[in-house]
Coordinates of C-alpha atoms and ligand atoms in Angstrom, one line a residue:
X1 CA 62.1 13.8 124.5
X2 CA 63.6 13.8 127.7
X3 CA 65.4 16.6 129.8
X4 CA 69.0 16.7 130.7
X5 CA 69.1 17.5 134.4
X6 CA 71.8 20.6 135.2
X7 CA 72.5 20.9 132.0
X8 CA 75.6 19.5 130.2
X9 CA 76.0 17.4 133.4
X10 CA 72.7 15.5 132.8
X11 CA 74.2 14.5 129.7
X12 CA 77.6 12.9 131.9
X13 CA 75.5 11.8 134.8
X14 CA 73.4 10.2 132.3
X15 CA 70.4 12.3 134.5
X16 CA 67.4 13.1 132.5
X17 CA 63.4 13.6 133.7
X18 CA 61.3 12.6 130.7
X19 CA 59.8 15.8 129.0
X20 CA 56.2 14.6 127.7
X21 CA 53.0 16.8 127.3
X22 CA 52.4 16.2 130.9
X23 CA 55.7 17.5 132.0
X24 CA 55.5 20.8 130.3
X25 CA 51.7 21.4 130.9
X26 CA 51.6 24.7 132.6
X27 CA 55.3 26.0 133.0
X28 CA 54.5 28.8 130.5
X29 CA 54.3 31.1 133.1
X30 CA 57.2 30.1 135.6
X31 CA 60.6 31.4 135.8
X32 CA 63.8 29.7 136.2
X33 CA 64.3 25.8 134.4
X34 CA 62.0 22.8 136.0
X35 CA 65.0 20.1 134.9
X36 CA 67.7 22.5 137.2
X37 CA 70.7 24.1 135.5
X38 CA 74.6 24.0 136.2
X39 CA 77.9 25.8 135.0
X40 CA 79.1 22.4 134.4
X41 CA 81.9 22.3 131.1
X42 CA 82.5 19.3 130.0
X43 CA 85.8 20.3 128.4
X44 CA 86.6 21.4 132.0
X45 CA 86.7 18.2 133.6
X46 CA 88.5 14.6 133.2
X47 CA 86.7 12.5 130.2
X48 CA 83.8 14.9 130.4
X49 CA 83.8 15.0 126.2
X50 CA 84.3 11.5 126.0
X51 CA 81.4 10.9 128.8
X52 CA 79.2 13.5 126.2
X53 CA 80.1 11.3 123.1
X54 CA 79.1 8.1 124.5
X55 CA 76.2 9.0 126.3
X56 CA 74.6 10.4 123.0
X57 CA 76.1 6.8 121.1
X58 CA 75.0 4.5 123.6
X59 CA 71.7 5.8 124.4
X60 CA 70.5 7.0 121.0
X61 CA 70.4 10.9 121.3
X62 CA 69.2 12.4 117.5
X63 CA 69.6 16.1 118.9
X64 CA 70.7 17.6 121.9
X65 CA 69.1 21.4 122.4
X66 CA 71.1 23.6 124.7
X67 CA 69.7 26.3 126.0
X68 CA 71.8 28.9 127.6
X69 CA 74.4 32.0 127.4
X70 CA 77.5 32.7 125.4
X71 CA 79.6 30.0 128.0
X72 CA 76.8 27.1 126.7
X73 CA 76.8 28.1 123.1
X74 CA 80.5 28.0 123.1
X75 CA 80.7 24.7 124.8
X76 CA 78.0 23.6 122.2
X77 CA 79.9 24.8 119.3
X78 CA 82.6 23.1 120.1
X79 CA 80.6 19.8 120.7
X80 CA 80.2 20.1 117.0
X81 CA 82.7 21.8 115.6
X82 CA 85.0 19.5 117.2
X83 CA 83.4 16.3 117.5
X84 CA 80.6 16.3 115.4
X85 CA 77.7 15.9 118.6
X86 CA 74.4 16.7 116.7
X87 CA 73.6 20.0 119.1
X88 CA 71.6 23.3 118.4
X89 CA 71.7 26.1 120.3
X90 CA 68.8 28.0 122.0
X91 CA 70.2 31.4 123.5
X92 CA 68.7 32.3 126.9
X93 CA 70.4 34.8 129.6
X94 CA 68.8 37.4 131.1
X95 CA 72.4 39.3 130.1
X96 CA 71.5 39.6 125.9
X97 CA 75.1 38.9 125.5
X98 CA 74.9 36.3 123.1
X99 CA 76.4 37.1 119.4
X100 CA 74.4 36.3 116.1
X101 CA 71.0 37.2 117.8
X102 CA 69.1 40.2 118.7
X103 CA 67.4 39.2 122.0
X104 CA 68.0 36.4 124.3
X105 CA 65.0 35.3 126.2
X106 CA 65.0 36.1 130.3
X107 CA 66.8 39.5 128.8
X108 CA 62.7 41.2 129.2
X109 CA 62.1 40.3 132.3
X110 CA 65.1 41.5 133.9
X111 CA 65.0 44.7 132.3
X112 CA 61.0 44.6 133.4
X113 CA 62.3 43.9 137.3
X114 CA 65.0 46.9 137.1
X115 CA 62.6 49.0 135.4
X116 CA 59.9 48.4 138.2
X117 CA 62.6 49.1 141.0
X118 CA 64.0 52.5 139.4
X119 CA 60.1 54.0 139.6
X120 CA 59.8 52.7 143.0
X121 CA 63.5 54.1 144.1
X122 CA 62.1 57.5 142.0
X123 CA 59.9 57.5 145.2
X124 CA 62.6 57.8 147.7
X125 CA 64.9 59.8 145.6
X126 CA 62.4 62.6 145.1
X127 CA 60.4 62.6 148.6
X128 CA 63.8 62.7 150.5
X129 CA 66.0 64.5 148.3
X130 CA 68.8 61.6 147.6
X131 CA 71.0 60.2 144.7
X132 CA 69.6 56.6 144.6
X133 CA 72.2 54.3 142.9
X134 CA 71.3 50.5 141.3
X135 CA 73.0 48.1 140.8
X136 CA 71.8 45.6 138.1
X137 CA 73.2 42.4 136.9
X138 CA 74.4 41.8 133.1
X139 CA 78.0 40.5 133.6
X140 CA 80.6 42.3 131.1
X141 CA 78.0 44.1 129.3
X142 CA 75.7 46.8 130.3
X143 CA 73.0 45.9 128.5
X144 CA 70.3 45.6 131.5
X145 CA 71.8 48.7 132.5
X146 CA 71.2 50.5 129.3
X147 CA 67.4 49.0 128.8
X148 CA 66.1 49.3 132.1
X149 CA 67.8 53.2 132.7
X150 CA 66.3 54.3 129.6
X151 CA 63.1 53.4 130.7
X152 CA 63.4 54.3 134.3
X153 CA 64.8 57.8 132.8
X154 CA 68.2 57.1 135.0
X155 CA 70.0 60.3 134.9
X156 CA 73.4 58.4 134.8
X157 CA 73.9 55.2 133.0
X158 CA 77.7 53.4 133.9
X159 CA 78.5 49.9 131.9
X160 CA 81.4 48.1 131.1
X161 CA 81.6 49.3 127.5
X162 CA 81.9 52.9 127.7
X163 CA 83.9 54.5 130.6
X164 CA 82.5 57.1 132.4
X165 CA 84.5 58.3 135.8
X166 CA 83.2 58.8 139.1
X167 CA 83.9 63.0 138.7
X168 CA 81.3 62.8 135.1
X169 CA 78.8 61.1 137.0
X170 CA 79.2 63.9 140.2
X171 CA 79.3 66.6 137.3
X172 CA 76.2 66.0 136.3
X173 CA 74.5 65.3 139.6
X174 CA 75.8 68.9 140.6
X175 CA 74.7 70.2 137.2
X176 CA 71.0 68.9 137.8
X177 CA 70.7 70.4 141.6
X178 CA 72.2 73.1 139.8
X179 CA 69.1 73.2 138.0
X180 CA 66.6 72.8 140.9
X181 CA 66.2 69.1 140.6
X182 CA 67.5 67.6 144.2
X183 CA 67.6 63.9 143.4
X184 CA 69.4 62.2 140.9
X185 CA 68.7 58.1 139.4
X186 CA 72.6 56.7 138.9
X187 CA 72.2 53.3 137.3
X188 CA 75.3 51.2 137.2
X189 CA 75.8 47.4 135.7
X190 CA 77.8 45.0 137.9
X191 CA 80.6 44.6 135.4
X192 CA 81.0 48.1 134.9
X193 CA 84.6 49.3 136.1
X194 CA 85.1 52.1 139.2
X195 CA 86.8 54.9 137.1
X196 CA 88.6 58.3 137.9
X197 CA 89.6 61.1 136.0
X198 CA 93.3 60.1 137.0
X199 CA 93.3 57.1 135.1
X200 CA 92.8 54.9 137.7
X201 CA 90.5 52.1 137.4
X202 CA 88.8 48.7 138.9
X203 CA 86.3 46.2 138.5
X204 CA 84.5 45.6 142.1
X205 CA 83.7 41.9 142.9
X206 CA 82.0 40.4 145.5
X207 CA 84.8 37.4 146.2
X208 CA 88.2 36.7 144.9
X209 CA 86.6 33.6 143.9
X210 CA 85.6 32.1 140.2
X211 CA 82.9 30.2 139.5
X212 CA 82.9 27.0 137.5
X213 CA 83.5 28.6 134.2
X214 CA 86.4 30.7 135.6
X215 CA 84.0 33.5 135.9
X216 CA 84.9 36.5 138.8
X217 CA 81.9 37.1 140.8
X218 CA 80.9 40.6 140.3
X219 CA 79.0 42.5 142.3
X220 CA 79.4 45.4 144.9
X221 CA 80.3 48.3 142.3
X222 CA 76.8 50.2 143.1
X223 CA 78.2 50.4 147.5
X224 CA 81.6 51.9 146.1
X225 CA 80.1 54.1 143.6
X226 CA 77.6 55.4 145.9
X227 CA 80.3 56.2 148.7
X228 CA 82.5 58.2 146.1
X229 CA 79.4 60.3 145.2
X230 CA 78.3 61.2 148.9
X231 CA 82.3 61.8 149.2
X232 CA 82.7 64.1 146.8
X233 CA 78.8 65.9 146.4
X234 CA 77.7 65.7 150.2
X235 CA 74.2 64.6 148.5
X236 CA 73.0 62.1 150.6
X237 CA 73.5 58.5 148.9
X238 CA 72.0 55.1 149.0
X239 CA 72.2 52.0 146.9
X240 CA 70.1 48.9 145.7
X241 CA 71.4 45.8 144.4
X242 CA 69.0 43.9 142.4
X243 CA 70.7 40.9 142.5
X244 CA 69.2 37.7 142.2
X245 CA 65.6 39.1 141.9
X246 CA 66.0 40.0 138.2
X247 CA 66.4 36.7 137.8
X248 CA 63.2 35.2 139.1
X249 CA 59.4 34.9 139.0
X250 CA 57.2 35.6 136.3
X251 CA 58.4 36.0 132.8
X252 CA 57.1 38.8 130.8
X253 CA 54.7 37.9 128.0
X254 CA 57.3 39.1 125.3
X255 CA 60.1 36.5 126.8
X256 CA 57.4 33.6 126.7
X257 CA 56.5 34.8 123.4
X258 CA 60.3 34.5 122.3
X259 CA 60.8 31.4 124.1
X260 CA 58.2 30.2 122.2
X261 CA 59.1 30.9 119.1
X262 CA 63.2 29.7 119.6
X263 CA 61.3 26.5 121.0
X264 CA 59.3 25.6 118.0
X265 CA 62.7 27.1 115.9
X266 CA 64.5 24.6 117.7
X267 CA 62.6 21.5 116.8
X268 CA 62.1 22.2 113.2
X269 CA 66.0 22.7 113.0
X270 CA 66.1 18.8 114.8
X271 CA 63.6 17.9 112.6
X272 CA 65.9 18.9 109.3
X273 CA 69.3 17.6 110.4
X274 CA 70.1 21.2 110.4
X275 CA 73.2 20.5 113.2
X276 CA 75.5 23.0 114.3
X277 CA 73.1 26.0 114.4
X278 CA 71.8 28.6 117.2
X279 CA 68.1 29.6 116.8
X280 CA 68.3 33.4 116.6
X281 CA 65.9 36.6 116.1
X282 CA 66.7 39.1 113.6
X283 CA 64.3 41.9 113.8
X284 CA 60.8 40.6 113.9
X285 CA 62.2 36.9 111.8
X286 CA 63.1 33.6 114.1
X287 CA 65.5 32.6 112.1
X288 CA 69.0 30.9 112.8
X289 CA 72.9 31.0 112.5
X290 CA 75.9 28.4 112.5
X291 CA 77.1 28.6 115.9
X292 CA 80.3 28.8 114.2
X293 CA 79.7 32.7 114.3
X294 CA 78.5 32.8 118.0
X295 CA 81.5 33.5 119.3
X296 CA 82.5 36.4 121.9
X297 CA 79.9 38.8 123.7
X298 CA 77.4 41.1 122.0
X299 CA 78.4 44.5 123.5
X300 CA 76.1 47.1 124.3
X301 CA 75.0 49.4 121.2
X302 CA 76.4 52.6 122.2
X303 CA 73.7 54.5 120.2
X304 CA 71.2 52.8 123.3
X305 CA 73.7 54.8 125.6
X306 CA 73.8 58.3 123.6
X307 CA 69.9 58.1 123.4
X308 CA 69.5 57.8 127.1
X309 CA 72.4 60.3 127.6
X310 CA 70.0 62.8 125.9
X311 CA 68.1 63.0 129.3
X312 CA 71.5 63.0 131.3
X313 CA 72.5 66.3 133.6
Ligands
F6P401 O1 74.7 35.4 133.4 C1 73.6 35.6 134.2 C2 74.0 36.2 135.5 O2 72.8 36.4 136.3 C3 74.9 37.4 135.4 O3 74.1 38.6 135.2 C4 75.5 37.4 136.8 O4 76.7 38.1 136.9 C5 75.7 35.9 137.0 O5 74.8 35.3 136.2 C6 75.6 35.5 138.4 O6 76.0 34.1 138.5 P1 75.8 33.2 139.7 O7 74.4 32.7 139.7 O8 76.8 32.1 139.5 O9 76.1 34.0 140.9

């Protein structure tokens, strides 16, 4: 067993650390990945499939286990679909995104983070009278958003899929001073898009540039949200971006549980020949499906959404 350093580029590079007992003694309780990760594609680059094929020939791979969100399972799936590389998928993001299963594991402990920050922003919000906005992660889905406002009773949730404009969201901040409450949570996910009752809309980024999967980098939506608000309520507005820290430190027991779990999934799939397949959680069952139906993002139930909008105003 050995580990492909930076992920699909480890398998190029031919760059692996091996993975015995000794190596994985007592990383149940880190964060992050101890053989390093990349947004390397092999069908992105010159002979990068090719490289793939013979690596796995020449040096005797049985299995390869990539772990990973929707961008790795679909490079995965194509390793197989398209040239038969024995590969299962393991989904991990901390953005749930990934089709075909219900929880990705990393997804806990970022909603744990956010969670943690919205009480400690309550502070501020109520002591000084202010609309505190967050920012959290999650890419094109809001599903951090979601999880983490619910339980940080946010009293505005914004995410990609479900548009709600900048005049709702000061509606209902009025509507709760209205009310005697002077502070207001707003919770918005990085992906989500700046709206207006005119029609007018945009996604904020934080640079014109892509990453390595063609990716924009988002980020910066919670600054120009919070500006409109304080524009248009005079309530006095500040903003925290979560950024990198929801995706670090110590994993929550229920993610190391999962982890777990899709670990021990992912051997016995090896084990059987069984090729092809993600290791996936349905309900309480680790289970798994043919990647061939992994395909896409897994968007946001909007029932999460109309629960925590219960609470809204
Ligand atoms: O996909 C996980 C994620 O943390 C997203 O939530 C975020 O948009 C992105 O990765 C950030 O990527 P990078 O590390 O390349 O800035």
């Amino acid at each position: 067993m050995v580990g492909l350093r930076r992920g699909y580029s480890g398998l190029v590079e031919r760059s692996y650390i091996p993975l015995d007992m000794r190596a994985v003694s007592g990383i149940l309780p880190l964060g992050g990945t101890i053989v390093s990760t990349s947004s390397f594609d092999p069908f992105r680059e010159p002979d990068g499939v090719e490289k793939v094929k013979a690596t796995v020939r020449e040096d005797g791979f049985d299995a390869i286990v990539a772990i990973g969100g929707e961008h790795t399972m679909s490079i995965t799936r194509r390793l197989w679909e398209e040239h038969q590389v024995p590969v299962i998928g393991v989904p991990k993001t901390i953005d749930n995104d990934v089709p075909g299963t219900d929880y990705t594991f990393g997804f806990d402990t970022a909603v744990q983070i956010a969670s943690d920050a919205i009480d400690r922003l309550h502070t501020t919000a109520q002591s000084h009278d202010r609309v505190m906005v967050i920012e959290v992660m999650g890419r094109n889905t809001g599903w951090i958003a979601v999880f983490s406002g619910i339980a940080g009773g946010a009293d505005a949730i914004l995410i990609p899929e479900l548009e709600l404009t900048v005049e709702e969201v000061c509606d209902a901040i009025n509507t709760r001073h209205d009310r005697g409450k002077d502070f207001s949570i707003v919770v918005v996910a990085e992906g989500a898009e700046l709206a207006f009752a005119s029609g007018e809309k945009r996604q904020v980024r934080a640079s014109s540039e892509t990453d390595n999967y063609g990716y924009p980098r988002l980020g910066g939506i919670g600054v120009a949200l919070a500006s409109e608000i304080e524009g248009r309520t005079g309530f006095e507005t500040r903003v925290t971006t979560l950024g990198y820290v929801q995706r670090g430190g110590t994993p929550t027991a229920t993610d190391r549980i999962l982890a777990t779990r899709y670990g021990v999934k992912a051997a016995e799939l090896a084990e059987e020949g069984r090729f092809g397949e993600m290791t996936a959680l349905h309900g309480h069952e680790m289970t798994s499906v043919p990647l061939g139906e992994v395909q896409g993002l897994k968007r946001v139930d909007l029932d999460y959404l109309r629960l925590a909008a219960t609470f809204f105003g």
